[in-house]
Amino acid sequence: MTGFPPDFTWGVAASAYQVEGAASEDGRTPSIWDSFAPTADGSTGDVACDHYHRFAEDVALMAELGIDSYRLSVSWSRVVPDASGKPNPAGLDFYDRLLDALADNGISPAVNLFHWDLPQWAQDAGGWQQRDTVARFAEYAEVVVRRLGDRVGTWSTINEMFEHFALGHVTGEHAPGLSLPLDRAAAVAHNLLLASGRAAQVLREHGRLMGITSYAPARPHTDSDADREAAALYDVLQNRLFTDPVLLGRYPAEVEPLVEPFIAEGDLAVINTPPDLWGVNYYSINSVRATGGEVPLEVLAPEGFPRTAFGWAVAPEGLTEVLTTLHERYAEHLPPLVITENGCAYDDTVDAEGRCDDLERVVYLDEHLNAVRAAMNAGVDVRGYYVWSLLDNFEWAEGCTKRFGLVHVDFETQRRTPKTSFGWYRDRIAASR
């Protein structure tokens, strides 16, 4: 017995740039991450996990795991390689083959249109600072759903808008590497939300709509008024900026002055296109310190918690807090929840006997599933859970140095080695049925 209902959805998640490779094959053109890489360790996504060529092997691993669903993203620049908007048949063919392989193994795809890999041609035209990118994204959604819509039951538009907004356009840590003041970055936030709404209107007739947003409880670093104010601002930006407009049809009052110059008549109604499910990505809680600078706050790992190899605090109670807070804050406006990402990075190695004993990950996942169950016991409607991730992959600015997978990947040979956590998750899923 696991405490989860028999119809609970179990899955794993990945994103196109992090696993596919084949960066210049079959008509794909560069994304902003191709331009931003290599990262500090010299890694790029040129090959990554070579999923483009090895997807059959990876789907077989999913089948062995016993999952119900695989959450994947589509590479925009693989499907629409230039500003003409003309579809690339070879790029779409890849997703045809992948979806067919999933169907053959009884695995339902949950397809996300955008996981941070904006085509470089769109960035050259102004990227998310330009409202025209919204229209281009809606056109891309039409291309994808026209070809793949007959095999996809659950659609998402944009993964983790906050991270793409903040890390890509404010701090410059992620592609496209911009460091914009908040009054200019606000255009990015609004255009991401508007693009998501426009695409949602395209997708909603072809399956269930699922939002995907990251959450992290914020704690002031000290008891100072400045740190308390910084933590409150972080809570608005991380936990409400990309949720309130979708579920409530309005921006948080604290950010209205920033976004108001970019809002046109009818925008909020489009953004407020109601989803059928709401995806929660959770990894950790954060400590927030005021900086007094142009970027007014700094996010730190809180003291007193075990840490992953990423330096993130292991705090499963934060997941319960996130779920119950959403339940209380949005009430009847909140659709059923799905944990769309949860996982951890550790320095996993394969020993001489071919084993990868990632016991810390087993403990992490077990504790976080217990945290989900605690929220469900408190009345929160949670319908599924996706581990991030199936494979060790290209971990953005960290390159190939941070391993999140249930399966170890040797990036030199592409050898896949299921870790101890793989068997644990397989058994946990089986026990729930």
CSV table of C-alpha atoms in Angstrom, one decimal, residues 99-299:
chain,number,residue,atom,x,y,z
A,99,LEU,CA,4.8,9.3,-29.8
A,100,ASP,CA,4.2,6.1,-31.6
A,101,ALA,CA,6.8,4.3,-29.5
A,102,LEU,CA,5.2,5.6,-26.4
A,103,ALA,CA,1.7,4.5,-27.6
A,104,ASP,CA,3.1,1.0,-28.4
A,105,ASN,CA,4.3,0.7,-24.8
A,106,GLY,CA,1.1,2.0,-23.2
A,107,ILE,CA,2.6,5.3,-22.1
A,108,SER,CA,0.6,8.5,-22.4
A,109,PRO,CA,2.5,11.6,-23.5
A,110,ALA,CA,2.1,15.0,-21.8
A,111,VAL,CA,3.5,17.4,-24.3
A,112,ASN,CA,4.9,20.8,-23.5
A,113,LEU,CA,5.5,23.3,-26.3
A,114,PHE,CA,8.3,25.4,-24.7
A,115,HIS,CA,11.0,24.6,-22.2
A,116,TRP,CA,13.3,27.6,-22.5
A,117,ASP,CA,14.8,26.9,-26.0
A,118,LEU,CA,13.6,29.8,-28.0
A,119,PRO,CA,14.7,29.7,-31.7
A,120,GLN,CA,17.6,32.0,-32.3
A,121,TRP,CA,15.7,33.4,-35.2
A,122,ALA,CA,13.0,34.6,-32.8
A,123,GLN,CA,15.6,36.0,-30.4
A,124,ASP,CA,17.2,37.9,-33.2
A,125,ALA,CA,13.8,39.5,-33.9
A,126,GLY,CA,13.6,40.7,-30.2
A,127,GLY,CA,12.6,37.5,-28.4
A,128,TRP,CA,10.2,37.7,-25.5
A,129,GLN,CA,10.7,41.4,-25.2
A,130,GLN,CA,8.7,41.8,-28.4
A,131,ARG,CA,4.9,41.2,-28.6
A,132,ASP,CA,5.3,39.7,-32.1
A,133,THR,CA,6.9,36.6,-30.5
A,134,VAL,CA,3.5,35.9,-28.9
A,135,ALA,CA,1.9,35.6,-32.4
A,136,ARG,CA,4.8,33.4,-33.5
A,137,PHE,CA,4.3,31.1,-30.6
A,138,ALA,CA,0.6,30.7,-31.3
A,139,GLU,CA,1.4,29.8,-34.9
A,140,TYR,CA,3.9,27.2,-33.7
A,141,ALA,CA,1.3,25.7,-31.4
A,142,GLU,CA,-1.0,25.3,-34.5
A,143,VAL,CA,1.8,23.5,-36.3
A,144,VAL,CA,2.4,21.1,-33.5
A,145,VAL,CA,-1.2,20.3,-32.7
A,146,ARG,CA,-2.1,19.8,-36.3
A,147,ARG,CA,0.5,17.1,-36.6
A,148,LEU,CA,0.6,15.5,-33.2
A,149,GLY,CA,-2.8,16.3,-31.7
A,150,ASP,CA,-4.4,12.9,-32.4
A,151,ARG,CA,-2.0,11.2,-30.0
A,152,VAL,CA,-1.6,13.7,-27.1
A,153,GLY,CA,-4.1,13.7,-24.2
A,154,THR,CA,-2.4,16.4,-22.1
A,155,TRP,CA,-0.9,19.6,-23.4
A,156,SER,CA,1.2,22.4,-21.7
A,157,THR,CA,2.3,25.7,-23.2
A,158,ILE,CA,5.4,27.0,-21.3
A,159,ASN,CA,7.4,25.3,-18.6
A,160,GLU,CA,8.5,27.4,-15.6
A,161,MET,CA,7.9,31.0,-16.9
A,162,PHE,CA,9.5,32.5,-13.7
A,163,GLU,CA,12.9,30.8,-14.3
A,164,HIS,CA,13.0,31.7,-18.0
A,165,PHE,CA,12.1,35.3,-17.1
A,166,ALA,CA,14.4,35.7,-14.1
A,167,LEU,CA,17.5,33.6,-15.0
A,168,GLY,CA,17.4,34.4,-18.7
A,169,HIS,CA,16.3,38.0,-18.7
A,170,VAL,CA,17.2,39.5,-15.3
A,171,THR,CA,20.3,37.8,-13.8
A,172,GLY,CA,21.6,36.6,-17.2
A,173,GLU,CA,22.6,33.1,-15.8
A,174,HIS,CA,20.6,31.3,-18.5
A,175,ALA,CA,20.0,31.9,-22.2
A,176,PRO,CA,19.6,34.4,-23.7
A,177,GLY,CA,21.9,35.9,-21.1
A,178,LEU,CA,20.2,39.2,-20.6
A,179,SER,CA,20.4,41.4,-17.5
A,180,LEU,CA,17.4,43.7,-17.9
A,181,PRO,CA,16.1,46.1,-15.2
A,182,LEU,CA,12.8,44.9,-13.9
A,183,ASP,CA,10.8,47.6,-15.7
A,184,ARG,CA,12.0,46.3,-19.0
A,185,ALA,CA,12.0,42.6,-18.0
A,186,ALA,CA,8.3,43.1,-17.1
A,187,ALA,CA,7.6,43.0,-20.9
A,188,VAL,CA,9.1,39.5,-21.0
A,189,ALA,CA,6.9,38.3,-18.1
A,190,HIS,CA,3.7,39.7,-19.8
A,191,ASN,CA,4.6,38.3,-23.2
A,192,LEU,CA,5.3,34.9,-21.8
A,193,LEU,CA,1.9,34.8,-20.1
A,194,LEU,CA,0.2,36.2,-23.2
A,195,ALA,CA,1.9,33.6,-25.4
A,196,SER,CA,0.8,30.9,-23.0
A,197,GLY,CA,-2.7,32.1,-23.2
A,198,ARG,CA,-2.8,32.3,-26.9
A,199,ALA,CA,-1.4,28.8,-27.3
A,200,ALA,CA,-3.8,27.5,-24.7
A,201,GLN,CA,-6.7,28.7,-26.8
A,202,VAL,CA,-5.2,26.7,-29.7
A,203,LEU,CA,-4.6,23.6,-27.6
A,204,ARG,CA,-7.7,23.4,-25.4
A,205,GLU,CA,-9.8,21.8,-28.2
A,206,HIS,CA,-7.3,19.0,-28.6
A,207,GLY,CA,-6.9,17.6,-25.1
A,208,ARG,CA,-6.5,18.6,-21.4
A,209,LEU,CA,-4.6,21.8,-20.7
A,210,MET,CA,-2.0,21.7,-17.9
A,211,GLY,CA,-0.1,24.7,-16.6
A,212,ILE,CA,3.4,24.1,-15.3
A,213,THR,CA,4.8,26.5,-12.8
A,214,SER,CA,7.6,26.3,-10.2
A,215,TYR,CA,7.1,27.2,-6.6
A,216,ALA,CA,9.4,27.7,-3.6
A,217,PRO,CA,8.5,28.9,-0.2
A,218,ALA,CA,10.5,32.1,0.7
A,219,ARG,CA,12.1,32.7,4.1
A,220,PRO,CA,13.8,36.0,5.0
A,221,HIS,CA,17.5,35.4,5.5
A,222,THR,CA,17.5,37.4,8.7
A,223,ASP,CA,14.8,39.2,10.8
A,224,SER,CA,15.7,42.6,9.3
A,225,ASP,CA,12.9,44.6,7.7
A,226,ALA,CA,14.9,44.7,4.4
A,227,ASP,CA,15.1,40.9,4.2
A,228,ARG,CA,11.5,40.5,5.2
A,229,GLU,CA,10.5,42.8,2.3
A,230,ALA,CA,12.8,41.0,-0.1
A,231,ALA,CA,11.3,37.6,0.9
A,232,ALA,CA,7.8,39.1,0.3
A,233,LEU,CA,8.8,40.4,-3.1
A,234,TYR,CA,10.4,37.1,-4.0
A,235,ASP,CA,7.2,35.3,-3.0
A,236,VAL,CA,5.2,37.5,-5.4
A,237,LEU,CA,7.6,37.0,-8.3
A,238,GLN,CA,8.2,33.3,-7.9
A,239,ASN,CA,4.9,32.1,-6.5
A,240,ARG,CA,2.3,34.5,-7.8
A,241,LEU,CA,3.4,36.5,-10.8
A,242,PHE,CA,2.8,33.6,-13.2
A,243,THR,CA,-0.1,32.1,-11.4
A,244,ASP,CA,-2.5,34.9,-10.4
A,245,PRO,CA,-3.0,36.1,-14.0
A,246,VAL,CA,-3.8,32.6,-15.3
A,247,LEU,CA,-6.1,31.5,-12.4
A,248,LEU,CA,-7.5,34.8,-11.3
A,249,GLY,CA,-7.3,37.0,-14.4
A,250,ARG,CA,-5.2,39.7,-12.7
A,251,TYR,CA,-1.7,40.5,-11.7
A,252,PRO,CA,-0.6,40.8,-8.1
A,253,ALA,CA,-1.0,44.4,-7.0
A,254,GLU,CA,2.7,44.6,-6.1
A,255,VAL,CA,3.7,44.2,-9.8
A,256,GLU,CA,0.9,46.0,-11.6
A,257,PRO,CA,2.9,49.2,-12.0
A,258,LEU,CA,5.6,47.2,-13.8
A,259,VAL,CA,3.5,45.3,-16.2
A,260,GLU,CA,0.7,47.9,-16.8
A,261,PRO,CA,2.6,49.6,-19.7
A,262,PHE,CA,2.6,46.3,-21.7
A,263,ILE,CA,-1.0,45.3,-21.2
A,264,ALA,CA,-3.4,45.7,-24.2
A,265,GLU,CA,-7.1,45.5,-24.1
A,266,GLY,CA,-8.2,41.8,-23.9
A,267,ASP,CA,-4.8,40.5,-22.8
A,268,LEU,CA,-5.9,39.4,-19.4
A,269,ALA,CA,-8.9,37.5,-20.7
A,270,VAL,CA,-6.6,35.6,-23.0
A,271,ILE,CA,-4.1,34.8,-20.2
A,272,ASN,CA,-7.0,33.7,-18.0
A,273,THR,CA,-7.8,30.8,-20.4
A,274,PRO,CA,-8.7,28.2,-17.8
A,275,PRO,CA,-6.5,25.1,-17.5
A,276,ASP,CA,-7.8,21.6,-16.7
A,277,LEU,CA,-4.8,20.7,-14.5
A,278,TRP,CA,-2.2,22.8,-12.7
A,279,GLY,CA,1.4,21.5,-12.7
A,280,VAL,CA,3.6,22.1,-9.7
A,281,ASN,CA,7.4,22.0,-10.0
A,282,TYR,CA,9.1,21.8,-6.6
A,283,TYR,CA,12.6,21.3,-5.6
A,284,SER,CA,13.4,23.3,-2.4
A,285,ILE,CA,12.7,26.2,-0.1
A,286,ASN,CA,14.7,29.4,-0.4
A,287,SER,CA,16.2,32.0,1.9
A,288,VAL,CA,16.0,35.5,0.5
A,289,ARG,CA,18.3,38.4,1.3
A,290,ALA,CA,18.0,42.1,0.3
A,291,THR,CA,20.8,43.4,-1.8
A,292,GLY,CA,20.0,47.1,-2.2
A,293,GLY,CA,21.1,46.8,-5.8
A,294,GLU,CA,19.4,46.9,-9.2
A,295,VAL,CA,18.4,43.3,-8.7
A,296,PRO,CA,16.9,43.9,-5.2
A,297,LEU,CA,17.3,40.4,-3.8
A,298,GLU,CA,19.5,37.4,-3.6
A,299,VAL,CA,18.3,33.8,-3.2
